[in-house]
One Martini backbone bead per residue (centre of mass of N, CA, C, O) as a GRO file, in nm:
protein
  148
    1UNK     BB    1   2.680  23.161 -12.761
    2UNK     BB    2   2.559  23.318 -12.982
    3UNK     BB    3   2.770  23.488 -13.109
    4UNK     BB    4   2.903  23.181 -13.225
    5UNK     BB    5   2.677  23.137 -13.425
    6UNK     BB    6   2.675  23.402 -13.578
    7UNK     BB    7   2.909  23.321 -13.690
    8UNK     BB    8   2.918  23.083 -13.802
    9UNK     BB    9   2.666  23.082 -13.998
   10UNK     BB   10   2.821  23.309 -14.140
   11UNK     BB   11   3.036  23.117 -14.254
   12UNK     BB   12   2.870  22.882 -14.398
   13UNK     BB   13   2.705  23.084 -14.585
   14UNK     BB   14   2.914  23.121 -14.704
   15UNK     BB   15   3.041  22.832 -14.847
   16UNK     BB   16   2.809  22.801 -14.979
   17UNK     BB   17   2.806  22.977 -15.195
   18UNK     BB   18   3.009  22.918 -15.330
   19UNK     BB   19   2.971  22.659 -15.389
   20UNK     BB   20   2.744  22.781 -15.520
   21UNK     BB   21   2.662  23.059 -15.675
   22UNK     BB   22   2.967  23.180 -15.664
   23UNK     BB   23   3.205  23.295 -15.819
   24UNK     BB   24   3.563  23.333 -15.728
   25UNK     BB   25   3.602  23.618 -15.792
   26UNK     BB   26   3.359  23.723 -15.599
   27UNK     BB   27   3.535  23.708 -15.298
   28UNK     BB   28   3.647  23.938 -15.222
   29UNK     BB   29   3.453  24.155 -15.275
   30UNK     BB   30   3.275  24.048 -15.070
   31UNK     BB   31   3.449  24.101 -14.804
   32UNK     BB   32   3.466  24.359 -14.830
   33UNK     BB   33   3.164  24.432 -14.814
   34UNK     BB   34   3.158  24.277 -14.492
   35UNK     BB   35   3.355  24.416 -14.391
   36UNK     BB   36   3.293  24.746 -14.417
   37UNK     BB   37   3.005  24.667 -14.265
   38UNK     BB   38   3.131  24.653 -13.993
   39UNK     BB   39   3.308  24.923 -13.993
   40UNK     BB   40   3.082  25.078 -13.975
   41UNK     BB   41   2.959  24.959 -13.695
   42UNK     BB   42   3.209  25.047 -13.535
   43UNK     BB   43   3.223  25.338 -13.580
   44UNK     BB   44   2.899  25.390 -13.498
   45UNK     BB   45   2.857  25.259 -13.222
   46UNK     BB   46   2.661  25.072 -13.264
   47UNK     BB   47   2.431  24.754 -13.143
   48UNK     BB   48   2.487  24.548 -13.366
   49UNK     BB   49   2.600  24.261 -13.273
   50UNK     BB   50   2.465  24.034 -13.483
   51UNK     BB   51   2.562  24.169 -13.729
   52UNK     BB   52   2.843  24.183 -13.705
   53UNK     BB   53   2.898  23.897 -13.685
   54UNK     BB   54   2.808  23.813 -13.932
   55UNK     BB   55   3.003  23.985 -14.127
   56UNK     BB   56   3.226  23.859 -14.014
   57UNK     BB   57   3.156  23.572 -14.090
   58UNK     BB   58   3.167  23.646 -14.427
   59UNK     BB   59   3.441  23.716 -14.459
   60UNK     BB   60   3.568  23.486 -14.310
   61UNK     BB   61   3.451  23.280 -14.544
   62UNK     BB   62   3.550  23.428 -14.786
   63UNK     BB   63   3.851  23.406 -14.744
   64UNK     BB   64   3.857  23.096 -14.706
   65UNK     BB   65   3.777  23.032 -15.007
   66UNK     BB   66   4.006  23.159 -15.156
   67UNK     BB   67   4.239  23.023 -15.027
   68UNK     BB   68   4.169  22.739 -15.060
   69UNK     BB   69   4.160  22.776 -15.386
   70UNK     BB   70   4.456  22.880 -15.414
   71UNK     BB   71   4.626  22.642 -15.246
   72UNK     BB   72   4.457  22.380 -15.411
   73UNK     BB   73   4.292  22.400 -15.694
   74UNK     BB   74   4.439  22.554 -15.877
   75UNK     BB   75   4.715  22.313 -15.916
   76UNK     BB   76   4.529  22.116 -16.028
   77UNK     BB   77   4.382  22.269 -16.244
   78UNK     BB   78   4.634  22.296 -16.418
   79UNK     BB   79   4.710  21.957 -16.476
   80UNK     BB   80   4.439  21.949 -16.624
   81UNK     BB   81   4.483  21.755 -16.910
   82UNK     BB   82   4.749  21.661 -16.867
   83UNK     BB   83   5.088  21.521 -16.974
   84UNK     BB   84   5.332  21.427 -16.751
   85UNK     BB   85   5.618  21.439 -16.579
   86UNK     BB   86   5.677  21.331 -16.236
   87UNK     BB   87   5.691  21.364 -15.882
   88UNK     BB   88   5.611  21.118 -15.588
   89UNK     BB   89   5.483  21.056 -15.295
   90UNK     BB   90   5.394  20.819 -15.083
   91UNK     BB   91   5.103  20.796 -14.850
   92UNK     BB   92   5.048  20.490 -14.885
   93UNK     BB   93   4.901  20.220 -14.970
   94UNK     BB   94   4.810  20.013 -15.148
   95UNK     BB   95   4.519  19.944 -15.361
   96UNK     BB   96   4.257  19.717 -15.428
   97UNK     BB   97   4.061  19.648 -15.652
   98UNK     BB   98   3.829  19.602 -15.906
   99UNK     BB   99   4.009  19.762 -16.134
  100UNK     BB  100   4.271  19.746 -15.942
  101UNK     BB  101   4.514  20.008 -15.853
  102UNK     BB  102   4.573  20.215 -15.567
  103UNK     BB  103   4.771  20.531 -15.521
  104UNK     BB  104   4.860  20.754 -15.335
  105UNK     BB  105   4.968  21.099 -15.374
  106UNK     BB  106   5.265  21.339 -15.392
  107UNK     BB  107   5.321  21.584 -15.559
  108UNK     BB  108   5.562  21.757 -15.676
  109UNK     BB  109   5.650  22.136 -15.681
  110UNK     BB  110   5.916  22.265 -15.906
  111UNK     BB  111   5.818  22.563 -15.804
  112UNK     BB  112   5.791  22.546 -15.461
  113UNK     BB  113   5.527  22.471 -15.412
  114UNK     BB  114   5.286  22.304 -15.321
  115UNK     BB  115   5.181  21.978 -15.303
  116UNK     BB  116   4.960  21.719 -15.462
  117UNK     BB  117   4.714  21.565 -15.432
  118UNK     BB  118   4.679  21.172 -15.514
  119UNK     BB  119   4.612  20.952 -15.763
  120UNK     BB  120   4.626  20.635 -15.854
  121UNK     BB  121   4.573  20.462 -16.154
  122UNK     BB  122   4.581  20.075 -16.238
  123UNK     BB  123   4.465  19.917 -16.461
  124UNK     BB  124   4.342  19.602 -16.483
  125UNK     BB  125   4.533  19.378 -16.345
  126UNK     BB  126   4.807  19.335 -16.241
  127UNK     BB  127   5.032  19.529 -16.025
  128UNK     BB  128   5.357  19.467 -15.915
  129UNK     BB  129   5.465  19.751 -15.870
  130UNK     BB  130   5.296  19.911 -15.689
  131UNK     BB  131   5.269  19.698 -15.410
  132UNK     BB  132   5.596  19.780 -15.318
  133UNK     BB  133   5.479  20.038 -15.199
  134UNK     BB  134   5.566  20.262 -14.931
  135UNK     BB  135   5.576  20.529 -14.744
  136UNK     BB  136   5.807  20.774 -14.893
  137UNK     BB  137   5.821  20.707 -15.170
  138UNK     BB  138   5.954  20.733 -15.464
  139UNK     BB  139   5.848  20.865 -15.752
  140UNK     BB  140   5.855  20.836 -16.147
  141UNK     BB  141   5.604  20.965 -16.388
  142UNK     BB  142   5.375  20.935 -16.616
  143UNK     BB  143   5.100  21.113 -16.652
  144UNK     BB  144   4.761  21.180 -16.624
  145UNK     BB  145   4.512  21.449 -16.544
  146UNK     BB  146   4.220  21.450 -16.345
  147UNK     BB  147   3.982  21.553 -16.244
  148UNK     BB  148   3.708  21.446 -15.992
   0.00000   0.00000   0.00000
Protein backbone atom coordinates (compact mmCIF):
# COMPACT_ATOMS: atom_id res chain seq x y z
CA UNK A 1 0.00 0.00 0.00
CA UNK A 2 3.10 2.38 0.48
CA UNK A 3 4.14 1.95 -2.68
CA UNK A 4 0.84 3.41 -4.12
CA UNK A 5 1.09 6.19 -1.59
CA UNK A 6 4.50 7.34 -2.97
CA UNK A 7 3.34 6.87 -6.59
CA UNK A 8 -0.16 8.83 -5.96
CA UNK A 9 1.46 12.15 -3.69
CA UNK A 10 4.01 12.69 -6.22
CA UNK A 11 2.06 12.67 -8.82
CA UNK A 12 -0.38 15.25 -6.81
CA UNK A 13 3.05 16.95 -6.26
CA UNK A 14 3.05 17.69 -10.08
CA UNK A 15 -0.35 18.76 -10.54
CA UNK A 16 -0.27 21.26 -8.03
CA UNK A 17 3.28 22.28 -9.38
CA UNK A 18 2.10 22.93 -12.37
CA UNK A 19 -1.36 24.52 -10.97
CA UNK A 20 1.11 27.36 -9.02
CA UNK A 21 4.59 27.11 -10.03
CA UNK A 22 5.72 26.28 -13.45
CA UNK A 23 4.61 27.71 -16.90
CA UNK A 24 3.18 25.13 -19.23
CA UNK A 25 6.20 25.27 -21.55
CA UNK A 26 8.07 23.68 -18.57
CA UNK A 27 6.02 20.19 -18.28
CA UNK A 28 7.70 18.30 -20.81
CA UNK A 29 11.28 19.08 -19.97
CA UNK A 30 10.13 18.09 -15.75
CA UNK A 31 8.75 14.89 -17.14
CA UNK A 32 11.70 13.97 -18.88
CA UNK A 33 13.68 14.88 -16.29
CA UNK A 34 11.65 12.59 -13.79
CA UNK A 35 11.39 10.05 -16.28
CA UNK A 36 15.39 10.01 -17.09
CA UNK A 37 16.42 9.89 -12.79
CA UNK A 38 13.80 6.68 -12.77
CA UNK A 39 15.72 5.43 -15.54
CA UNK A 40 18.50 5.66 -14.04
CA UNK A 41 17.51 4.17 -10.52
CA UNK A 42 16.46 1.13 -12.73
CA UNK A 43 19.86 0.71 -14.83
CA UNK A 44 21.88 0.93 -11.72
CA UNK A 45 19.75 -1.63 -10.13
CA UNK A 46 19.33 0.86 -6.85
CA UNK A 47 16.90 -0.50 -3.97
CA UNK A 48 15.73 2.89 -3.58
CA UNK A 49 12.22 2.12 -4.67
CA UNK A 50 10.32 5.11 -2.91
CA UNK A 51 12.20 7.44 -4.55
CA UNK A 52 12.07 5.20 -8.07
CA UNK A 53 8.01 5.42 -7.92
CA UNK A 54 8.09 8.87 -6.97
CA UNK A 55 10.47 9.72 -9.97
CA UNK A 56 7.30 7.98 -12.06
CA UNK A 57 4.85 9.55 -10.20
CA UNK A 58 6.42 13.01 -11.00
CA UNK A 59 6.72 12.05 -14.82
CA UNK A 60 3.40 11.09 -14.99
CA UNK A 61 1.93 13.77 -13.60
CA UNK A 62 3.74 15.88 -15.41
CA UNK A 63 2.67 14.22 -18.45
CA UNK A 64 -1.23 14.13 -17.65
CA UNK A 65 -0.99 17.82 -17.28
CA UNK A 66 0.34 18.68 -20.31
CA UNK A 67 -1.74 16.28 -22.48
CA UNK A 68 -4.87 17.69 -20.19
CA UNK A 69 -3.29 21.33 -21.01
CA UNK A 70 -3.03 20.44 -24.67
CA UNK A 71 -6.64 18.78 -25.07
CA UNK A 72 -8.88 20.79 -23.13
CA UNK A 73 -7.58 24.42 -22.18
CA UNK A 74 -5.54 25.34 -25.88
CA UNK A 75 -8.80 25.13 -27.75
CA UNK A 76 -11.10 27.24 -25.47
CA UNK A 77 -8.03 29.51 -25.01
CA UNK A 78 -8.05 30.22 -28.98
CA UNK A 79 -12.05 30.95 -28.83
CA UNK A 80 -11.08 33.58 -25.75
CA UNK A 81 -11.89 37.24 -26.75
CA UNK A 82 -13.03 36.13 -30.11
CA UNK A 83 -16.73 36.96 -31.05
CA UNK A 84 -17.97 34.04 -34.47
CA UNK A 85 -20.74 32.28 -35.89
CA UNK A 86 -20.35 28.86 -34.28
CA UNK A 87 -22.39 25.46 -33.81
CA UNK A 88 -23.08 23.60 -30.88
CA UNK A 89 -25.30 21.22 -29.41
CA UNK A 90 -26.88 21.42 -25.84
CA UNK A 91 -25.95 19.18 -23.58
CA UNK A 92 -28.43 20.29 -20.48
CA UNK A 93 -32.02 21.79 -19.82
CA UNK A 94 -31.84 25.47 -19.89
CA UNK A 95 -31.61 27.22 -15.99
CA UNK A 96 -33.20 30.35 -15.10
CA UNK A 97 -31.08 32.20 -13.32
CA UNK A 98 -31.12 35.70 -11.56
CA UNK A 99 -29.44 37.74 -14.29
CA UNK A 100 -31.21 35.81 -17.00
CA UNK A 101 -30.95 32.41 -17.91
CA UNK A 102 -28.31 30.06 -19.03
CA UNK A 103 -27.57 27.22 -21.26
CA UNK A 104 -24.56 24.17 -21.13
CA UNK A 105 -23.40 23.54 -25.07
CA UNK A 106 -20.48 21.61 -26.52
CA UNK A 107 -19.44 24.05 -29.48
CA UNK A 108 -18.42 21.68 -32.48
CA UNK A 109 -15.14 22.06 -33.75
CA UNK A 110 -15.11 22.39 -37.33
CA UNK A 111 -11.34 21.95 -37.72
CA UNK A 112 -12.00 18.26 -36.55
CA UNK A 113 -10.47 18.45 -32.89
CA UNK A 114 -13.06 17.69 -30.13
CA UNK A 115 -15.72 19.90 -29.21
CA UNK A 116 -15.47 22.66 -26.19
CA UNK A 117 -17.37 22.39 -23.35
CA UNK A 118 -19.06 26.02 -22.29
CA UNK A 119 -22.03 27.76 -21.45
CA UNK A 120 -24.43 30.24 -22.86
CA UNK A 121 -25.57 33.05 -21.04
CA UNK A 122 -28.40 35.21 -21.94
CA UNK A 123 -28.06 38.32 -19.95
CA UNK A 124 -31.76 40.67 -19.19
CA UNK A 125 -35.20 39.86 -18.92
CA UNK A 126 -36.87 36.69 -20.43
CA UNK A 127 -35.38 34.66 -22.57
CA UNK A 128 -38.50 32.18 -24.38
CA UNK A 129 -36.26 31.11 -26.93
CA UNK A 130 -33.54 29.82 -24.90
CA UNK A 131 -36.19 27.47 -22.99
CA UNK A 132 -37.18 25.63 -25.88
CA UNK A 133 -34.37 23.65 -25.68
CA UNK A 134 -33.81 20.30 -25.12
CA UNK A 135 -30.71 18.41 -24.77
CA UNK A 136 -29.17 17.01 -28.45
CA UNK A 137 -30.59 19.91 -29.95
CA UNK A 138 -28.35 21.57 -32.68
CA UNK A 139 -28.07 25.54 -32.16
CA UNK A 140 -25.85 27.84 -34.46
CA UNK A 141 -25.24 31.30 -32.89
CA UNK A 142 -22.59 34.19 -32.75
CA UNK A 143 -21.24 34.60 -29.47
CA UNK A 144 -18.26 36.12 -28.25
CA UNK A 145 -16.27 34.07 -25.87
CA UNK A 146 -14.46 34.47 -22.53
CA UNK A 147 -12.23 32.47 -20.45
CA UNK A 148 -13.68 31.79 -16.83
Amino acid sequence: MRKLAWFAFSFSLAAAVFAYLIPTHFLLPAAAVCGAGAGAILITRSKKRQVFLALIGLAAGFLWCFAYYQLFYCPAEELEGSTCRVQAYVTDYPEEMSYGTRLSLRVINTDGGPGISTRLYAYGGDSPELDSFIPGDKIEFTAEFSLA
